[in-house]
mmCIF file of C-alpha atoms and ligand atoms in Angstrom:
data_model
loop_
_atom_site.group_PDB
_atom_site.id
_atom_site.type_symbol
_atom_site.label_atom_id
_atom_site.label_comp_id
_atom_site.label_asym_id
_atom_site.label_seq_id
_atom_site.Cartn_x
_atom_site.Cartn_y
_atom_site.Cartn_z
ATOM 1 C CA MET A 279 0.029 0.024 -0.114
ATOM 2 C CA ASP A 280 1.060 3.575 -0.757
ATOM 3 C CA PHE A 281 0.774 6.557 1.658
ATOM 4 C CA ARG A 282 -1.146 8.405 -1.127
ATOM 5 C CA GLU A 283 -3.971 5.820 -0.650
ATOM 6 C CA ILE A 284 -4.326 6.516 3.091
ATOM 7 C CA ARG A 285 -5.017 10.310 3.481
ATOM 8 C CA THR A 286 -7.769 10.477 5.976
ATOM 9 C CA ILE A 287 -8.834 8.568 9.093
ATOM 10 C CA GLU A 288 -11.734 6.930 7.114
ATOM 11 C CA ASP A 289 -9.020 5.511 4.834
ATOM 12 C CA LEU A 290 -7.530 3.532 7.821
ATOM 13 C CA GLU A 291 -10.403 1.156 7.579
ATOM 14 C CA LYS A 292 -8.525 -0.213 4.365
ATOM 15 C CA ILE A 293 -5.786 -1.483 6.590
ATOM 16 C CA TYR A 294 -6.971 -2.076 10.182
ATOM 17 C CA PRO A 295 -9.844 -4.118 11.584
ATOM 18 C CA LYS A 296 -12.468 -2.397 13.538
ATOM 19 C CA HIS A 297 -11.389 -3.570 16.941
ATOM 20 C CA ILE A 298 -7.990 -2.019 16.429
ATOM 21 C CA LEU A 299 -9.455 1.286 15.151
ATOM 22 C CA GLU A 300 -11.746 1.536 18.206
ATOM 23 C CA LYS A 301 -8.704 1.709 20.414
ATOM 24 C CA PHE A 302 -7.770 5.134 18.884
ATOM 25 C CA PRO A 303 -10.635 7.693 19.691
ATOM 26 C CA ILE A 304 -11.342 10.276 17.104
ATOM 27 C CA SER A 305 -10.426 13.627 18.566
ATOM 28 C CA GLY A 306 -12.722 16.646 18.553
ATOM 29 C CA ARG A 307 -11.932 20.248 17.739
ATOM 30 C CA GLY A 308 -12.510 21.795 21.134
ATOM 31 C CA ILE A 309 -12.979 25.464 20.981
ATOM 32 C CA PHE A 310 -12.229 25.155 17.379
ATOM 33 C CA GLU A 311 -15.345 23.255 16.665
ATOM 34 C CA GLY A 312 -16.814 24.662 13.371
ATOM 35 C CA THR A 313 -13.433 25.355 11.637
ATOM 36 C CA LYS A 314 -13.738 24.356 8.144
ATOM 37 C CA ASP A 315 -11.772 21.039 7.236
ATOM 38 C CA GLU A 316 -9.398 22.884 4.757
ATOM 39 C CA ASP A 317 -8.260 24.966 7.768
ATOM 40 C CA TRP A 318 -8.150 22.313 10.390
ATOM 41 C CA TYR A 319 -6.139 19.883 8.314
ATOM 42 C CA ASP A 320 -3.744 22.621 7.257
ATOM 43 C CA TRP A 321 -0.575 22.384 9.519
ATOM 44 C CA LYS A 322 0.244 26.008 8.798
ATOM 45 C CA TRP A 323 -3.416 27.142 10.108
ATOM 46 C CA GLN A 324 -2.730 24.989 13.068
ATOM 47 C CA LEU A 325 0.694 26.789 13.890
ATOM 48 C CA LYS A 326 -0.984 30.211 13.198
ATOM 49 C CA ASN A 327 -3.887 29.511 15.615
ATOM 50 C CA ARG A 328 -1.860 28.128 18.504
ATOM 51 C CA ILE A 329 -3.087 28.991 22.008
ATOM 52 C CA THR A 330 -0.646 31.474 23.227
ATOM 53 C CA THR A 331 -2.531 33.963 25.459
ATOM 54 C CA LEU A 332 -4.480 33.700 28.798
ATOM 55 C CA PRO A 333 -7.714 34.840 27.109
ATOM 56 C CA MET A 334 -7.420 32.107 24.573
ATOM 57 C CA LEU A 335 -6.401 29.578 27.244
ATOM 58 C CA LYS A 336 -9.555 30.527 29.322
ATOM 59 C CA LYS A 337 -11.795 29.696 26.342
ATOM 60 C CA ALA A 338 -10.336 26.228 25.929
ATOM 61 C CA ILE A 339 -10.235 25.193 29.813
ATOM 62 C CA ASN A 340 -11.473 26.390 33.119
ATOM 63 C CA VAL A 341 -8.164 27.903 34.183
ATOM 64 C CA THR A 342 -7.323 27.373 37.740
ATOM 65 C CA GLY A 343 -5.795 29.999 40.145
ATOM 66 C CA ASN A 344 -2.444 28.320 39.849
ATOM 67 C CA GLU A 345 -2.535 28.069 36.188
ATOM 68 C CA GLU A 346 -3.473 31.904 35.873
ATOM 69 C CA LYS A 347 -0.675 32.911 38.220
ATOM 70 C CA ALA A 348 1.621 30.616 36.507
ATOM 71 C CA TYR A 349 0.841 31.991 33.006
ATOM 72 C CA ASP A 350 1.882 35.571 34.345
ATOM 73 C CA ALA A 351 4.933 34.409 36.097
ATOM 74 C CA CYS A 352 6.336 31.796 33.603
ATOM 75 C CA SER A 353 5.393 32.495 30.156
ATOM 76 C CA LYS A 354 8.013 35.224 29.663
ATOM 77 C CA LYS A 355 10.656 32.676 30.661
ATOM 78 C CA PHE A 356 9.211 29.951 28.451
ATOM 79 C CA LYS A 357 6.349 30.863 26.237
ATOM 80 C CA MET A 358 3.094 28.940 26.104
ATOM 81 C CA ALA A 359 1.987 27.526 22.741
ATOM 82 C CA ILE A 360 -0.451 24.668 22.170
ATOM 83 C CA THR A 361 -1.686 23.592 18.839
ATOM 84 C CA PRO A 362 -5.541 23.664 18.203
ATOM 85 C CA TYR A 363 -5.317 19.767 17.663
ATOM 86 C CA TYR A 364 -3.569 19.118 21.107
ATOM 87 C CA SER A 365 -5.577 21.665 22.906
ATOM 88 C CA ALA A 366 -8.746 19.694 22.022
ATOM 89 C CA LEU A 367 -7.371 16.832 23.982
ATOM 90 C CA MET A 368 -7.162 18.727 27.223
ATOM 91 C CA ASP A 369 -9.751 18.172 30.022
ATOM 92 C CA ARG A 370 -11.687 21.233 30.322
ATOM 93 C CA ASP A 371 -12.308 20.907 34.141
ATOM 94 C CA ASP A 372 -9.449 18.672 35.290
ATOM 95 C CA PRO A 373 -6.122 20.399 36.199
ATOM 96 C CA GLU A 374 -4.636 16.814 36.621
ATOM 97 C CA CYS A 375 -5.294 15.999 32.987
ATOM 98 C CA PRO A 376 -1.982 14.649 31.613
ATOM 99 C CA ILE A 377 -2.305 16.593 28.443
ATOM 100 C CA ARG A 378 -2.972 19.815 30.298
ATOM 101 C CA LYS A 379 0.059 19.270 32.586
ATOM 102 C CA GLN A 380 2.284 19.032 29.591
ATOM 103 C CA SER A 381 0.798 22.211 27.822
ATOM 104 C CA VAL A 382 -0.285 24.705 30.563
ATOM 105 C CA PRO A 383 2.233 26.633 32.735
ATOM 106 C CA ASN A 384 2.475 25.688 36.384
ATOM 107 C CA VAL A 385 3.849 27.913 39.140
ATOM 108 C CA ALA A 386 6.360 25.125 40.167
ATOM 109 C CA GLU A 387 8.223 26.027 36.997
ATOM 110 C CA MET A 388 9.640 29.129 38.920
ATOM 111 C CA ASN A 389 11.214 26.847 41.561
ATOM 112 C CA ILE A 390 14.703 26.632 40.277
ATOM 113 C CA LEU A 391 16.848 24.090 42.394
ATOM 114 C CA LYS A 392 20.559 24.591 43.099
ATOM 115 C CA THR A 393 21.008 21.249 41.142
ATOM 116 C CA ASP A 394 19.134 22.504 38.141
ATOM 117 C CA MET A 395 20.925 23.584 35.000
ATOM 118 C CA ALA A 396 20.237 25.617 31.938
ATOM 119 C CA ASP A 397 22.040 23.018 29.770
ATOM 120 C CA PRO A 398 22.095 19.868 31.713
ATOM 121 C CA LEU A 399 23.391 17.604 28.999
ATOM 122 C CA ALA A 400 26.167 20.221 28.113
ATOM 123 C CA GLU A 401 25.003 20.077 24.441
ATOM 124 C CA GLU A 402 26.243 23.586 23.793
ATOM 125 C CA ARG A 403 29.781 22.605 25.195
ATOM 126 C CA ASP A 404 30.306 19.905 22.821
ATOM 127 C CA MET A 405 29.580 22.051 19.643
ATOM 128 C CA PRO A 406 32.441 22.135 17.088
ATOM 129 C CA VAL A 407 30.259 24.522 15.178
ATOM 130 C CA PRO A 408 27.150 26.364 16.397
ATOM 131 C CA GLY A 409 23.896 24.247 16.202
ATOM 132 C CA LEU A 410 25.639 20.832 16.097
ATOM 133 C CA THR A 411 26.584 18.683 19.009
ATOM 134 C CA HIS A 412 29.289 16.136 18.276
ATOM 135 C CA ARG A 413 29.589 13.888 21.394
ATOM 136 C CA TYR A 414 29.646 10.164 20.520
ATOM 137 C CA PRO A 415 32.339 9.072 17.924
ATOM 138 C CA ASP A 416 30.193 8.296 14.895
ATOM 139 C CA ARG A 417 27.007 10.425 15.318
ATOM 140 C CA VAL A 418 25.958 13.931 15.588
ATOM 141 C CA LEU A 419 22.984 16.041 16.799
ATOM 142 C CA PHE A 420 22.092 18.566 14.156
ATOM 143 C CA TYR A 421 19.642 21.528 15.195
ATOM 144 C CA ALA A 422 17.689 22.487 12.185
ATOM 145 C CA SER A 423 14.924 24.420 13.822
ATOM 146 C CA ASN A 424 14.340 25.956 17.327
ATOM 147 C CA ASP A 425 10.633 25.944 17.004
ATOM 148 C CA CYS A 426 8.151 23.196 17.968
ATOM 149 C CA PRO A 427 4.438 23.069 17.267
ATOM 150 C CA MET A 428 3.671 22.804 20.963
ATOM 151 C CA LEU A 429 5.978 24.126 23.741
ATOM 152 C CA CYS A 430 6.104 21.288 26.219
ATOM 153 C CA ARG A 431 6.287 22.533 29.913
ATOM 154 C CA HIS A 432 8.812 19.644 30.572
ATOM 155 C CA CYS A 433 11.220 20.623 27.723
ATOM 156 C CA THR A 434 14.797 19.863 28.473
ATOM 157 C CA ARG A 435 15.868 22.475 25.841
ATOM 158 C CA LYS A 436 13.912 25.320 27.211
ATOM 159 C CA ARG A 437 17.100 27.566 26.878
ATOM 160 C CA LYS A 438 16.622 27.521 23.117
ATOM 161 C CA VAL A 439 13.281 26.147 22.115
ATOM 162 C CA ALA A 440 10.977 29.109 20.797
ATOM 163 C CA ASN A 441 13.827 31.427 21.518
ATOM 164 C CA GLU A 442 14.043 33.609 18.225
ATOM 165 C CA SER A 443 17.587 34.868 19.120
ATOM 166 C CA ALA A 444 18.787 31.307 19.211
ATOM 167 C CA ASP A 445 16.999 30.212 16.107
ATOM 168 C CA ALA A 446 18.764 28.032 13.608
ATOM 169 C CA LYS A 447 19.522 30.350 10.610
ATOM 170 C CA ASP A 448 20.575 29.363 7.155
ATOM 171 C CA LYS A 449 24.264 30.202 7.891
ATOM 172 C CA GLN A 450 24.090 27.861 10.891
ATOM 173 C CA ILE A 451 22.602 24.955 8.790
ATOM 174 C CA GLU A 452 25.227 25.455 6.168
ATOM 175 C CA ALA A 453 28.004 25.386 8.897
ATOM 176 C CA GLY A 454 26.552 22.205 10.243
ATOM 177 C CA LEU A 455 26.413 20.558 6.869
ATOM 178 C CA ASP A 456 29.828 21.613 6.066
ATOM 179 C CA TYR A 457 31.102 19.972 9.318
ATOM 180 C CA ILE A 458 29.285 16.739 8.547
ATOM 181 C CA ARG A 459 30.700 16.688 4.949
ATOM 182 C CA LYS A 460 34.314 17.167 6.441
ATOM 183 C CA THR A 461 34.077 14.772 9.315
ATOM 184 C CA LYS A 462 34.378 11.350 7.857
ATOM 185 C CA ARG A 463 33.758 9.584 11.029
ATOM 186 C CA VAL A 464 30.129 10.853 11.172
ATOM 187 C CA ARG A 465 27.939 7.927 10.168
ATOM 188 C CA ASP A 466 24.652 8.934 11.865
ATOM 189 C CA VAL A 467 23.089 12.299 11.992
ATOM 190 C CA VAL A 468 20.059 12.999 14.129
ATOM 191 C CA VAL A 469 18.252 16.054 12.723
ATOM 192 C CA SER A 470 16.535 17.641 15.563
ATOM 193 C CA GLY A 471 15.724 20.938 17.264
ATOM 194 C CA GLY A 472 13.211 22.088 18.479
ATOM 195 C CA ASP A 473 11.304 20.179 15.668
ATOM 196 C CA PRO A 474 12.650 19.881 12.068
ATOM 197 C CA LEU A 475 9.047 19.352 10.762
ATOM 198 C CA CYS A 476 8.381 23.002 11.672
ATOM 199 C CA LEU A 477 10.563 23.882 8.754
ATOM 200 C CA ASN A 478 8.990 24.283 5.320
ATOM 201 C CA ASN A 479 9.117 21.312 2.847
ATOM 202 C CA ASP A 480 11.763 22.784 0.609
ATOM 203 C CA LYS A 481 14.102 23.404 3.545
ATOM 204 C CA ILE A 482 13.579 19.782 4.760
ATOM 205 C CA ASP A 483 14.129 18.460 1.182
ATOM 206 C CA TYR A 484 17.324 20.615 0.995
ATOM 207 C CA ILE A 485 18.801 19.374 4.375
ATOM 208 C CA LEU A 486 17.850 15.684 3.772
ATOM 209 C CA GLY A 487 19.207 15.894 0.267
ATOM 210 C CA GLU A 488 22.530 17.308 1.246
ATOM 211 C CA LEU A 489 22.956 14.672 3.880
ATOM 212 C CA ARG A 490 22.105 11.910 1.368
ATOM 213 C CA LYS A 491 24.877 13.228 -0.866
ATOM 214 C CA ILE A 492 27.603 12.531 1.811
ATOM 215 C CA GLU A 493 28.783 9.101 1.364
ATOM 216 C CA HIS A 494 30.001 8.527 4.949
ATOM 217 C CA VAL A 495 26.471 9.353 6.210
ATOM 218 C CA GLU A 496 24.552 6.107 6.508
ATOM 219 C CA VAL A 497 21.948 6.827 9.120
ATOM 220 C CA VAL A 498 19.637 9.881 9.144
ATOM 221 C CA ARG A 499 17.251 10.184 11.992
ATOM 222 C CA LEU A 500 14.467 12.745 12.476
ATOM 223 C CA GLY A 501 13.587 13.899 15.947
ATOM 224 C CA THR A 502 9.984 15.275 15.854
ATOM 225 C CA ARG A 503 7.146 15.529 18.251
ATOM 226 C CA ASN A 504 4.824 16.402 15.274
ATOM 227 C CA PRO A 505 3.187 12.868 15.211
ATOM 228 C CA CYS A 506 2.017 13.532 18.731
ATOM 229 C CA THR A 507 1.305 17.272 19.000
ATOM 230 C CA LEU A 508 0.453 18.080 15.319
ATOM 231 C CA PRO A 509 -0.048 14.780 13.565
ATOM 232 C CA ILE A 510 -1.863 16.769 10.851
ATOM 233 C CA ARG A 511 1.626 17.735 9.565
ATOM 234 C CA LEU A 512 1.892 14.083 8.375
ATOM 235 C CA ARG A 513 -1.302 14.634 6.143
ATOM 236 C CA ASP A 514 0.946 16.720 3.881
ATOM 237 C CA ASP A 515 1.799 14.498 0.772
ATOM 238 C CA LYS A 516 4.675 16.691 -0.343
ATOM 239 C CA LEU A 517 6.505 16.144 3.140
ATOM 240 C CA LEU A 518 5.894 12.350 2.822
ATOM 241 C CA GLU A 519 7.184 12.313 -0.772
ATOM 242 C CA ILE A 520 10.365 13.974 0.499
ATOM 243 C CA LEU A 521 10.761 11.371 3.265
ATOM 244 C CA GLU A 522 10.121 8.731 0.881
ATOM 245 C CA LYS A 523 12.760 10.293 -1.531
ATOM 246 C CA HIS A 524 15.604 10.326 1.083
ATOM 247 C CA GLN A 525 15.255 6.830 2.595
ATOM 248 C CA PRO A 526 16.348 5.269 4.849
ATOM 249 C CA ILE A 527 14.964 7.725 7.434
ATOM 250 C CA HIS A 528 14.350 6.642 11.109
ATOM 251 C CA VAL A 529 11.805 8.955 12.793
ATOM 252 C CA ASN A 530 11.975 9.244 16.675
ATOM 253 C CA THR A 531 8.878 10.769 18.147
ATOM 254 C CA HIS A 532 7.770 11.558 21.696
ATOM 255 C CA TYR A 533 4.340 10.219 23.278
ATOM 256 C CA ASN A 534 4.053 10.268 26.861
ATOM 257 C CA HIS A 535 0.448 9.235 27.631
ATOM 258 C CA PRO A 536 -2.232 6.921 26.039
ATOM 259 C CA LYS A 537 -4.556 9.939 25.711
ATOM 260 C CA GLU A 538 -2.161 11.264 22.893
ATOM 261 C CA CYS A 539 -2.871 8.039 20.859
ATOM 262 C CA THR A 540 -5.791 9.263 18.850
ATOM 263 C CA ARG A 541 -6.952 8.203 15.357
ATOM 264 C CA GLU A 542 -5.148 11.211 13.815
ATOM 265 C CA ALA A 543 -2.038 9.972 15.449
ATOM 266 C CA LEU A 544 -2.658 6.587 14.011
ATOM 267 C CA LEU A 545 -3.013 8.092 10.626
ATOM 268 C CA ALA A 546 0.211 10.074 10.937
ATOM 269 C CA ASN A 547 2.324 6.954 11.987
ATOM 270 C CA THR A 548 0.736 4.745 9.432
ATOM 271 C CA ARG A 549 1.530 7.225 6.753
ATOM 272 C CA LEU A 550 5.196 7.501 8.052
ATOM 273 C CA SER A 551 5.567 3.826 7.843
ATOM 274 C CA LEU A 552 4.078 3.637 4.440
ATOM 275 C CA ALA A 553 6.669 6.307 3.271
ATOM 276 C CA GLY A 554 9.228 3.832 4.463
ATOM 277 C CA CYS A 555 10.274 5.439 7.769
ATOM 278 C CA THR A 556 10.732 3.354 10.841
ATOM 279 C CA VAL A 557 9.283 5.200 13.958
ATOM 280 C CA GLY A 558 10.573 4.915 17.479
ATOM 281 C CA ASN A 559 9.334 6.670 20.692
ATOM 282 C CA GLN A 560 11.013 8.348 23.443
ATOM 283 C CA THR A 561 8.844 8.899 26.428
ATOM 284 C CA VAL A 562 9.989 11.160 29.478
ATOM 285 C CA LEU A 563 9.129 9.756 32.770
ATOM 286 C CA LEU A 564 6.907 12.630 34.267
ATOM 287 C CA ARG A 565 5.436 12.781 37.851
ATOM 288 C CA ASN A 566 1.561 12.801 37.867
ATOM 289 C CA VAL A 567 1.587 12.213 34.024
ATOM 290 C CA ASN A 568 2.778 8.738 33.394
ATOM 291 C CA ASP A 569 4.770 7.524 36.511
ATOM 292 C CA ASN A 570 2.820 4.350 36.662
ATOM 293 C CA ALA A 571 3.210 1.009 35.221
ATOM 294 C CA ASN A 572 -0.358 0.550 33.915
ATOM 295 C CA ILE A 573 -0.230 3.872 31.984
ATOM 296 C CA MET A 574 3.275 2.951 30.571
ATOM 297 C CA LEU A 575 1.892 -0.438 29.635
ATOM 298 C CA LYS A 576 -1.107 0.894 27.878
ATOM 299 C CA LEU A 577 1.014 3.629 26.209
ATOM 300 C CA ASN A 578 3.535 1.085 24.831
ATOM 301 C CA HIS A 579 0.834 -1.317 23.569
ATOM 302 C CA LEU A 580 -0.963 1.493 21.673
ATOM 303 C CA LEU A 581 2.413 2.693 20.190
ATOM 304 C CA LEU A 582 3.162 -0.821 19.014
ATOM 305 C CA LEU A 583 -0.474 -0.916 17.303
ATOM 306 C CA MET A 584 0.722 2.226 15.518
ATOM 307 C CA LYS A 585 3.891 0.469 14.664
ATOM 308 C CA VAL A 586 5.844 2.755 16.775
ATOM 309 C CA ARG A 587 8.620 1.027 18.555
ATOM 310 C CA PRO A 588 9.089 2.039 22.362
ATOM 311 C CA TYR A 589 12.735 2.944 22.373
ATOM 312 C CA TYR A 590 13.583 5.097 25.372
ATOM 313 C CA ILE A 591 11.923 6.125 28.703
ATOM 314 C CA PHE A 592 14.099 9.046 29.798
ATOM 315 C CA GLN A 593 14.493 9.989 33.402
ATOM 316 C CA CYS A 594 13.626 13.570 33.462
ATOM 317 C CA ASP A 595 16.724 15.782 33.033
ATOM 318 C CA LEU A 596 18.060 18.278 35.521
ATOM 319 C CA SER A 597 16.764 21.295 33.432
ATOM 320 C CA GLU A 598 15.700 24.250 35.078
ATOM 321 C CA GLY A 599 12.007 24.721 36.150
ATOM 322 C CA ILE A 600 10.943 21.100 35.662
ATOM 323 C CA SER A 601 11.706 19.635 39.134
ATOM 324 C CA HIS A 602 7.882 19.125 39.811
ATOM 325 C CA PHE A 603 7.920 16.738 36.988
ATOM 326 C CA ARG A 604 10.796 14.625 38.255
ATOM 327 C CA THR A 605 10.395 11.224 39.926
ATOM 328 C CA LYS A 606 12.753 9.165 41.910
ATOM 329 C CA VAL A 607 14.890 6.671 39.781
ATOM 330 C CA SER A 608 13.289 3.917 41.904
ATOM 331 C CA VAL A 609 9.781 4.846 40.275
ATOM 332 C CA GLY A 610 11.488 4.092 36.707
ATOM 333 C CA LEU A 611 12.769 0.906 37.789
ATOM 334 C CA GLU A 612 9.748 -0.252 39.349
ATOM 335 C CA ILE A 613 7.655 0.569 36.238
ATOM 336 C CA LEU A 614 10.285 -1.595 34.278
ATOM 337 C CA GLU A 615 9.999 -4.423 36.858
ATOM 338 C CA LYS A 616 6.244 -4.467 36.350
ATOM 339 C CA MET A 617 6.480 -4.519 32.345
ATOM 340 C CA ARG A 618 9.468 -6.939 31.937
ATOM 341 C CA GLY A 619 8.057 -10.572 31.623
ATOM 342 C CA TRP A 620 4.395 -9.293 31.891
ATOM 343 C CA THR A 621 4.375 -8.099 28.333
ATOM 344 C CA SER A 622 6.425 -8.612 25.139
ATOM 345 C CA GLY A 623 9.965 -7.442 24.919
ATOM 346 C CA LEU A 624 8.836 -5.405 21.987
ATOM 347 C CA ALA A 625 6.810 -3.141 24.370
ATOM 348 C CA ILE A 626 9.718 -2.605 26.638
ATOM 349 C CA PRO A 627 11.762 0.579 26.071
ATOM 350 C CA TYR A 628 15.352 1.165 27.651
ATOM 351 C CA TYR A 629 15.052 3.166 30.697
ATOM 352 C CA VAL A 630 18.004 5.657 30.730
ATOM 353 C CA VAL A 631 19.415 8.606 32.450
ATOM 354 C CA ASP A 632 21.022 11.030 30.217
ATOM 355 C CA SER A 633 24.019 11.971 32.421
ATOM 356 C CA PRO A 634 24.290 15.401 33.661
ATOM 357 C CA GLY A 635 27.356 17.198 32.300
ATOM 358 C CA GLY A 636 27.225 15.381 28.872
ATOM 359 C CA GLY A 637 28.342 11.887 29.798
ATOM 360 C CA GLY A 638 25.685 10.308 27.547
ATOM 361 C CA LYS A 639 22.860 7.877 28.056
ATOM 362 C CA ILE A 640 23.275 5.388 30.969
ATOM 363 C CA PRO A 641 20.698 2.345 30.816
ATOM 364 C CA LEU A 642 19.123 1.342 34.167
ATOM 365 C CA THR A 643 17.531 -2.063 34.705
ATOM 366 C CA PRO A 644 16.289 -3.962 37.794
ATOM 367 C CA ASN A 645 18.810 -6.276 39.066
ATOM 368 C CA TYR A 646 17.893 -9.913 37.933
ATOM 369 C CA VAL A 647 21.154 -11.478 39.392
ATOM 370 C CA VAL A 648 20.652 -12.890 42.755
ATOM 371 C CA SER A 649 24.156 -14.247 43.390
ATOM 372 C CA HIS A 650 27.285 -14.927 41.287
ATOM 373 C CA ASP A 651 29.743 -17.591 42.865
ATOM 374 C CA GLY A 652 32.484 -18.884 40.602
ATOM 375 C CA ASN A 653 30.654 -20.353 37.604
ATOM 376 C CA LYS A 654 27.423 -20.446 39.475
ATOM 377 C CA LEU A 655 24.963 -17.711 38.532
ATOM 378 C CA VAL A 656 21.595 -17.397 40.283
ATOM 379 C CA LEU A 657 19.102 -15.470 38.370
ATOM 380 C CA ARG A 658 15.528 -14.498 39.207
ATOM 381 C CA ASN A 659 12.703 -14.147 36.655
ATOM 382 C CA TYR A 660 9.983 -11.578 36.577
ATOM 383 C CA LYS A 661 7.998 -13.650 39.075
ATOM 384 C CA ASN A 662 10.884 -13.714 41.406
ATOM 385 C CA VAL A 663 11.296 -17.460 40.799
ATOM 386 C CA GLU A 664 15.177 -18.262 41.134
ATOM 387 C CA PHE A 665 17.086 -20.337 38.438
ATOM 388 C CA THR A 666 20.757 -21.393 38.378
ATOM 389 C CA TYR A 667 22.966 -21.043 35.340
ATOM 390 C CA HIS A 668 26.389 -22.759 35.061
ATOM 391 C CA GLU A 669 28.917 -20.728 33.197
ATOM 392 C CA PRO A 670 31.712 -22.591 31.371
ATOM 393 C CA ILE A 671 34.728 -22.913 33.786
ATOM 394 C CA ASN A 672 37.251 -21.545 31.426
HETATM 395 S S1 SF4 B 985 8.620 18.979 21.186
HETATM 396 FE FE1 SF4 B 985 10.565 18.323 22.330
HETATM 397 S S2 SF4 B 985 12.056 20.037 21.857
HETATM 398 FE FE2 SF4 B 985 9.831 20.748 21.373
HETATM 399 S S3 SF4 B 985 9.216 21.705 23.307
HETATM 400 FE FE3 SF4 B 985 8.500 19.586 23.370
HETATM 401 S S4 SF4 B 985 10.070 18.498 24.424
HETATM 402 FE FE4 SF4 B 985 11.010 20.519 23.749
#
């Protein structure tokens, strides 16, 4: 099947049985009810009509005192922007809604801890040219845009996302491409930001085309939250043609909660797969959003149905103003313990801490080794039943 045959959520019936489709609710339009289809399904209209002001927010939800205070206090430091699509997923009355927590400022953002950092992963330090982080031997992180459809309150790159002065200019993109051309050990390029799908199609085509001309570049990855916060972007045939043209492309996206797995999201991920992309997901472990094994299990099962492979659960970084989202590491380990063995390995992402100061990702896993004595290894399984394994003596 071709992505050109699957353009609407109705077309999904050509691929998926009814009981699968029913797991993905059809989202409404919230306060944008009555918007013409030609506008609603236009990603540029979605960007132009983002909820960015308190009066607009008040139309979408019953804003609490905390949220109102937080808007005044926080939005200068980190703006608010919620796409019409994503805003329609928010619960009007429940401030505990997981979509609302990711979108609406909270006064806790003003609480900067001594251990918080503006750039916890030291991405700026490891930049040989502005806008490109080269830390690992064979791969680079290439910032193509500093804008995102939705500004996530838990963002680890608050220091630059939506900051016009830090925006990726043409000159910066050229410098990044030049560095990659000259640096033969770069085999893998993560095109990220911000969100590179905020760029116009010609620019995306140009960047991917230039990368594909470089013979030592094998893997091209796109880091984008569009499939979650603006899946309508993937209705654009022109974009899909570009992605199809520059294969192989691996897309990494960012879903945090089952509520984000809508029929529109299913359409977006289906079209990405049909255009030849693999899609993986990076979840951030967020207190009172998804710090619970049942939520994580449900999310990862829905992701697999959308052919999105759960890839990472990130321990929340030490970025400034997001400490209220952080859980203890033991919470992440407990979630993994409750998933491993109880569901297929396909649904289990790596749980990682991106080490503060730029040491890279460190995987964490519950300990399944009970004892190790000489060549005798006692292991426990997911039900805590012990088994002995004898290693070779030499
Ligand atoms: S999409 Fe990613 S980079 Fe953009 S605001 Fe959200 S977390 Fe930050």
